[in-house]
mmCIF file of C-alpha atoms and ligand atoms in Angstrom:
data_model
loop_
_atom_site.group_PDB
_atom_site.id
_atom_site.type_symbol
_atom_site.label_atom_id
_atom_site.label_comp_id
_atom_site.label_asym_id
_atom_site.label_seq_id
_atom_site.Cartn_x
_atom_site.Cartn_y
_atom_site.Cartn_z
ATOM 1 C CA MET A 1 0.000 0.000 0.000
ATOM 2 C CA ALA A 2 1.404 3.392 -0.986
ATOM 3 C CA GLY A 3 1.554 5.914 1.856
ATOM 4 C CA PRO A 4 -0.700 8.981 1.535
ATOM 5 C CA ALA A 5 1.994 11.317 2.788
ATOM 6 C CA PRO A 6 3.516 12.534 -0.522
ATOM 7 C CA GLY A 7 0.123 13.698 -1.802
ATOM 8 C CA ARG A 8 -0.995 15.447 1.367
ATOM 9 C CA GLY A 9 1.490 18.290 1.255
ATOM 10 C CA LEU A 10 0.427 19.127 -2.288
ATOM 11 C CA ARG A 11 -3.232 19.052 -1.374
ATOM 12 C CA LEU A 12 -2.716 21.525 1.440
ATOM 13 C CA ARG A 13 -1.084 24.122 -0.747
ATOM 14 C CA PRO A 14 -4.207 25.435 -2.497
ATOM 15 C CA LEU A 15 -5.885 25.668 0.893
ATOM 16 C CA ALA A 16 -3.013 27.727 2.185
ATOM 17 C CA ALA A 17 -3.289 30.004 -0.831
ATOM 18 C CA LEU A 18 -7.000 30.430 -0.190
ATOM 19 C CA ALA A 19 -6.367 31.250 3.460
ATOM 20 C CA LEU A 20 -3.837 33.861 2.410
ATOM 21 C CA LEU A 21 -6.310 35.374 -0.038
ATOM 22 C CA LEU A 22 -9.019 35.535 2.612
ATOM 23 C CA ALA A 23 -6.602 37.126 5.033
ATOM 24 C CA LEU A 24 -5.697 39.811 2.507
ATOM 25 C CA ALA A 25 -9.166 40.435 1.078
ATOM 26 C CA PRO A 26 -10.571 42.553 3.925
ATOM 27 C CA GLY A 27 -7.587 44.857 3.539
ATOM 28 C CA LEU A 28 -8.364 45.665 -0.083
ATOM 29 C CA PRO A 29 -11.360 47.997 0.375
ATOM 30 C CA ALA A 30 -9.552 49.710 3.233
ATOM 31 C CA ALA A 31 -6.607 50.408 0.980
ATOM 32 C CA ARG A 32 -8.961 51.821 -1.671
ATOM 33 C CA ALA A 33 -10.773 53.994 0.841
ATOM 34 C CA GLY A 34 -7.572 55.942 1.420
ATOM 35 C CA GLN A 35 -7.198 56.802 -2.264
ATOM 36 C CA ALA A 36 -8.655 59.761 -4.095
ATOM 37 C CA PRO A 37 -12.005 58.949 -5.753
ATOM 38 C CA ARG A 38 -11.682 57.674 -9.272
ATOM 39 C CA PRO A 39 -12.402 60.245 -11.963
ATOM 40 C CA ALA A 40 -15.802 59.875 -13.633
ATOM 41 C CA GLU A 41 -15.470 57.310 -16.343
ATOM 42 C CA ARG A 42 -18.518 58.327 -18.338
ATOM 43 C CA GLY A 43 -17.955 62.026 -18.911
ATOM 44 C CA PRO A 44 -19.889 64.888 -17.316
ATOM 45 C CA PRO A 45 -23.207 64.138 -15.623
ATOM 46 C CA VAL A 46 -26.241 64.397 -17.870
ATOM 47 C CA ARG A 47 -28.952 67.008 -17.277
ATOM 48 C CA LEU A 48 -32.712 66.890 -17.234
ATOM 49 C CA PHE A 49 -34.197 69.561 -19.497
ATOM 50 C CA THR A 50 -37.619 71.119 -19.113
ATOM 51 C CA GLU A 51 -39.162 72.419 -22.347
ATOM 52 C CA GLU A 52 -38.261 75.978 -21.312
ATOM 53 C CA GLU A 53 -34.635 75.072 -20.711
ATOM 54 C CA LEU A 54 -34.285 73.209 -23.965
ATOM 55 C CA ALA A 55 -35.840 76.171 -25.793
ATOM 56 C CA ARG A 56 -32.809 78.279 -24.812
ATOM 57 C CA TYR A 57 -30.575 76.224 -27.071
ATOM 58 C CA GLY A 58 -32.255 76.847 -30.401
ATOM 59 C CA GLY A 59 -29.219 78.351 -32.094
ATOM 60 C CA GLU A 60 -30.381 81.970 -31.984
ATOM 61 C CA GLU A 61 -27.226 83.196 -30.331
ATOM 62 C CA GLU A 62 -23.912 82.783 -32.048
ATOM 63 C CA ASP A 63 -21.899 81.510 -29.064
ATOM 64 C CA GLN A 64 -24.592 79.372 -27.451
ATOM 65 C CA PRO A 65 -24.470 75.587 -27.929
ATOM 66 C CA ILE A 66 -27.286 74.143 -30.028
ATOM 67 C CA TYR A 67 -29.324 71.312 -28.521
ATOM 68 C CA MET A 68 -32.216 69.233 -29.762
ATOM 69 C CA ALA A 69 -33.927 66.113 -28.474
ATOM 70 C CA VAL A 70 -34.906 62.958 -30.275
ATOM 71 C CA LYS A 71 -36.813 60.280 -28.344
ATOM 72 C CA GLY A 72 -36.295 62.324 -25.182
ATOM 73 C CA VAL A 73 -32.507 62.234 -25.497
ATOM 74 C CA VAL A 74 -30.918 65.693 -25.686
ATOM 75 C CA PHE A 75 -28.039 65.961 -28.161
ATOM 76 C CA ASP A 76 -25.496 68.734 -28.570
ATOM 77 C CA VAL A 77 -25.698 69.342 -32.329
ATOM 78 C CA THR A 78 -23.442 72.407 -32.295
ATOM 79 C CA SER A 79 -20.926 70.663 -34.556
ATOM 80 C CA GLY A 80 -23.685 70.392 -37.175
ATOM 81 C CA LYS A 81 -24.152 74.171 -37.369
ATOM 82 C CA GLU A 82 -24.524 73.990 -41.134
ATOM 83 C CA PHE A 83 -27.733 71.974 -40.529
ATOM 84 C CA TYR A 84 -28.976 73.418 -37.266
ATOM 85 C CA GLY A 85 -27.615 76.938 -36.822
ATOM 86 C CA ARG A 86 -29.609 80.125 -37.288
ATOM 87 C CA GLY A 87 -30.920 80.248 -40.877
ATOM 88 C CA ALA A 88 -29.791 76.647 -41.579
ATOM 89 C CA PRO A 89 -32.284 74.158 -43.100
ATOM 90 C CA TYR A 90 -32.999 72.165 -39.939
ATOM 91 C CA ASN A 91 -32.868 74.978 -37.395
ATOM 92 C CA ALA A 92 -36.579 74.409 -36.705
ATOM 93 C CA LEU A 93 -35.739 71.042 -35.120
ATOM 94 C CA THR A 94 -33.574 72.613 -32.411
ATOM 95 C CA GLY A 95 -34.423 73.785 -28.900
ATOM 96 C CA LYS A 96 -37.100 71.134 -28.562
ATOM 97 C CA ASP A 97 -37.879 67.429 -28.808
ATOM 98 C CA SER A 98 -38.429 66.910 -32.540
ATOM 99 C CA THR A 99 -39.019 63.162 -32.478
ATOM 100 C CA ARG A 100 -42.119 63.251 -34.654
ATOM 101 C CA GLY A 101 -40.543 65.529 -37.266
ATOM 102 C CA VAL A 102 -37.493 63.286 -37.520
ATOM 103 C CA ALA A 103 -39.698 60.186 -37.818
ATOM 104 C CA LYS A 104 -41.750 61.756 -40.628
ATOM 105 C CA MET A 105 -38.906 63.779 -42.165
ATOM 106 C CA SER A 106 -41.155 66.773 -41.683
ATOM 107 C CA LEU A 107 -40.443 70.342 -40.664
ATOM 108 C CA ASP A 108 -44.145 71.156 -40.299
ATOM 109 C CA PRO A 109 -44.420 72.933 -36.915
ATOM 110 C CA ALA A 110 -47.221 70.533 -35.957
ATOM 111 C CA ASP A 111 -44.711 67.687 -36.205
ATOM 112 C CA LEU A 112 -42.025 69.300 -34.076
ATOM 113 C CA THR A 113 -43.040 67.450 -30.944
ATOM 114 C CA HIS A 114 -42.072 64.474 -28.781
ATOM 115 C CA ASP A 115 -45.437 62.897 -29.554
ATOM 116 C CA THR A 116 -45.207 59.640 -31.481
ATOM 117 C CA THR A 117 -48.927 58.879 -31.446
ATOM 118 C CA GLY A 118 -50.169 57.329 -34.674
ATOM 119 C CA LEU A 119 -46.793 57.049 -36.405
ATOM 120 C CA THR A 120 -46.607 54.176 -38.879
ATOM 121 C CA ALA A 121 -44.252 51.228 -38.424
ATOM 122 C CA GLU A 122 -42.208 52.600 -41.297
ATOM 123 C CA GLU A 123 -41.907 56.027 -39.666
ATOM 124 C CA LEU A 124 -40.898 54.446 -36.365
ATOM 125 C CA LYS A 125 -38.274 52.395 -38.149
ATOM 126 C CA SER A 126 -36.991 55.504 -39.887
ATOM 127 C CA LEU A 127 -36.912 57.311 -36.534
ATOM 128 C CA ASP A 128 -34.794 54.579 -34.992
ATOM 129 C CA ASP A 129 -32.463 54.526 -37.985
ATOM 130 C CA VAL A 130 -31.848 58.286 -37.900
ATOM 131 C CA PHE A 131 -31.600 58.214 -34.118
ATOM 132 C CA THR A 132 -28.851 55.606 -34.268
ATOM 133 C CA THR A 133 -26.973 56.447 -37.443
ATOM 134 C CA VAL A 134 -27.132 60.241 -37.231
ATOM 135 C CA TYR A 135 -27.750 61.492 -33.716
ATOM 136 C CA LYS A 136 -26.117 58.860 -31.567
ATOM 137 C CA ALA A 137 -23.298 58.427 -34.034
ATOM 138 C CA LYS A 138 -22.476 62.118 -34.522
ATOM 139 C CA TYR A 139 -23.494 64.085 -31.462
ATOM 140 C CA PRO A 140 -22.765 63.956 -27.715
ATOM 141 C CA ILE A 141 -25.686 63.282 -25.384
ATOM 142 C CA VAL A 142 -26.052 66.108 -22.850
ATOM 143 C CA GLY A 143 -29.191 65.004 -21.075
ATOM 144 C CA TYR A 144 -32.791 63.880 -21.225
ATOM 145 C CA THR A 145 -36.083 65.677 -21.432
ATOM 146 C CA ALA A 146 -37.767 66.031 -18.064
ATOM 147 C CA ARG A 147 -41.023 64.809 -19.557
ATOM 148 C CA ARG A 148 -39.608 61.294 -19.597
ATOM 149 C CA ILE A 149 -39.296 61.279 -15.835
ATOM 150 C CA LEU A 150 -41.476 64.051 -14.367
ATOM 151 C CA ASN A 151 -45.193 64.777 -14.327
ATOM 152 C CA GLU A 152 -46.607 67.926 -15.939
ATOM 153 C CA ASP A 153 -46.448 69.727 -12.549
ATOM 154 C CA GLY A 154 -42.780 68.845 -12.084
ATOM 155 C CA SER A 155 -43.321 66.175 -9.453
ATOM 156 C CA PRO A 156 -41.551 62.863 -10.013
ATOM 157 C CA ASN A 157 -43.477 60.408 -12.089
ATOM 158 C CA LEU A 158 -43.550 57.512 -9.654
ATOM 159 C CA ASP A 159 -44.967 55.245 -12.314
ATOM 160 C CA PHE A 160 -42.078 55.902 -14.663
ATOM 161 C CA LYS A 161 -40.542 52.698 -15.909
ATOM 162 C CA PRO A 162 -37.955 52.889 -18.665
ATOM 163 C CA GLU A 163 -39.154 49.595 -20.040
ATOM 164 C CA ASP A 164 -42.660 51.001 -20.518
ATOM 165 C CA GLN A 165 -41.542 53.881 -22.719
ATOM 166 C CA PRO A 166 -42.783 53.396 -26.262
ATOM 167 C CA HIS A 167 -40.106 52.902 -28.881
ATOM 168 C CA PHE A 168 -37.172 53.448 -26.588
ATOM 169 C CA ASP A 169 -34.089 51.327 -26.636
ATOM 170 C CA ILE A 170 -33.598 51.374 -22.889
ATOM 171 C CA LYS A 171 -30.366 49.459 -22.917
ATOM 172 C CA ASP A 172 -28.123 52.440 -23.524
ATOM 173 C CA GLU A 173 -30.405 55.404 -23.084
ATOM 174 C CA PHE A 174 -30.738 55.106 -19.322
HETATM 175 C C1 HEM B 201 -35.886 68.567 -50.254
HETATM 176 C C2 HEM B 201 -35.782 67.929 -49.102
HETATM 177 C C3 HEM B 201 -34.504 67.487 -48.480
HETATM 178 C C4 HEM B 201 -33.257 67.290 -48.990
HETATM 179 C C5 HEM B 201 -32.800 67.450 -50.435
HETATM 180 C C6 HEM B 201 -32.396 66.881 -47.907
HETATM 181 C C7 HEM B 201 -31.069 66.587 -48.015
HETATM 182 C C8 HEM B 201 -30.275 66.169 -46.998
HETATM 183 C C9 HEM B 201 -28.869 65.821 -47.126
HETATM 184 C C10 HEM B 201 -28.085 65.845 -48.423
HETATM 185 C C11 HEM B 201 -28.433 65.449 -45.914
HETATM 186 C C12 HEM B 201 -27.047 64.921 -45.540
HETATM 187 C C13 HEM B 201 -26.084 66.026 -45.404
HETATM 188 C C14 HEM B 201 -24.744 65.553 -44.946
HETATM 189 O O1 HEM B 201 -24.640 64.551 -44.210
HETATM 190 O O2 HEM B 201 -23.772 66.189 -45.305
HETATM 191 C C15 HEM B 201 -29.532 65.589 -45.000
HETATM 192 C C16 HEM B 201 -29.451 65.325 -43.646
HETATM 193 C C17 HEM B 201 -30.516 65.402 -42.807
HETATM 194 N N1 HEM B 201 -31.814 65.720 -43.112
HETATM 195 FE FE1 HEM B 201 -32.471 66.277 -44.943
HETATM 196 N N2 HEM B 201 -33.130 66.846 -46.764
HETATM 197 C C18 HEM B 201 -34.409 67.199 -47.080
HETATM 198 C C19 HEM B 201 -35.459 67.326 -46.222
HETATM 199 C C20 HEM B 201 -35.415 67.045 -44.880
HETATM 200 C C21 HEM B 201 -36.525 67.207 -43.965
HETATM 201 C C22 HEM B 201 -37.908 67.724 -44.330
HETATM 202 C C23 HEM B 201 -36.099 66.853 -42.752
HETATM 203 C C24 HEM B 201 -36.984 66.908 -41.536
HETATM 204 C C25 HEM B 201 -36.669 66.441 -40.361
HETATM 205 C C26 HEM B 201 -34.712 66.442 -42.879
HETATM 206 C C27 HEM B 201 -33.904 65.995 -41.863
HETATM 207 C C28 HEM B 201 -32.569 65.709 -41.981
HETATM 208 C C29 HEM B 201 -31.736 65.342 -40.876
HETATM 209 C C30 HEM B 201 -32.159 65.195 -39.429
HETATM 210 C C31 HEM B 201 -30.455 65.152 -41.389
HETATM 211 C C32 HEM B 201 -29.204 64.779 -40.583
HETATM 212 C C33 HEM B 201 -28.433 66.033 -40.255
HETATM 213 C C34 HEM B 201 -27.244 65.725 -39.401
HETATM 214 O O3 HEM B 201 -26.343 65.032 -39.872
HETATM 215 O O4 HEM B 201 -27.227 66.176 -38.248
HETATM 216 N N3 HEM B 201 -34.344 66.569 -44.183
HETATM 217 N N4 HEM B 201 -30.630 66.029 -45.682
#
């Protein structure tokens, strides 16, 4: 019969390593606590915009950034001044949530709204395409429209659930 002794020492080694790990582990958070907080990894914090606030960024003033919202996401479209600046073809889309206009490719003032009621499947598809391939691809997100999260009177919408929002891709918009 072969003696068990040669194997035993080997078997103990992983246990010893585990014990060492456990002994060190509680020290790790303590060491981190002494360090300066990590810099934000996702850029500046996003803002919530009321309609009035968003309306200030309609490109009227030369040095002011130009913002517009699509699907409740506020984009800084300043780099697209040739489209959105004062006197430019799509200036009407700025300073507001123009979801419906983008979906219908319409600049009719009646369509310059967040409201997606009654849009066709084709228009909704077009909206998502432009949202992804133009706005998300070209422009930084600076915030969200308050209407997505607040009631008309400004109180928090306690029933708000991202997953209930129509036509929103919640994965990366919240
Ligand atoms: C005669 C009608 C139109 C023509 C010839 C036209 C032409 C164009 C062209 C050539 C571009 C691409 C420019 C570029 O990337 O350099 C563009 C972009 C765009 N168009 Fe139109 N367009 C027309 C009407 C409209 C209307 C009615 C809307 C209403 C919403 C619209 C919304 C847009 C948007 C959102 C972009 C993307 C701008 C960006 O890159 O930020 N277009 N259009």
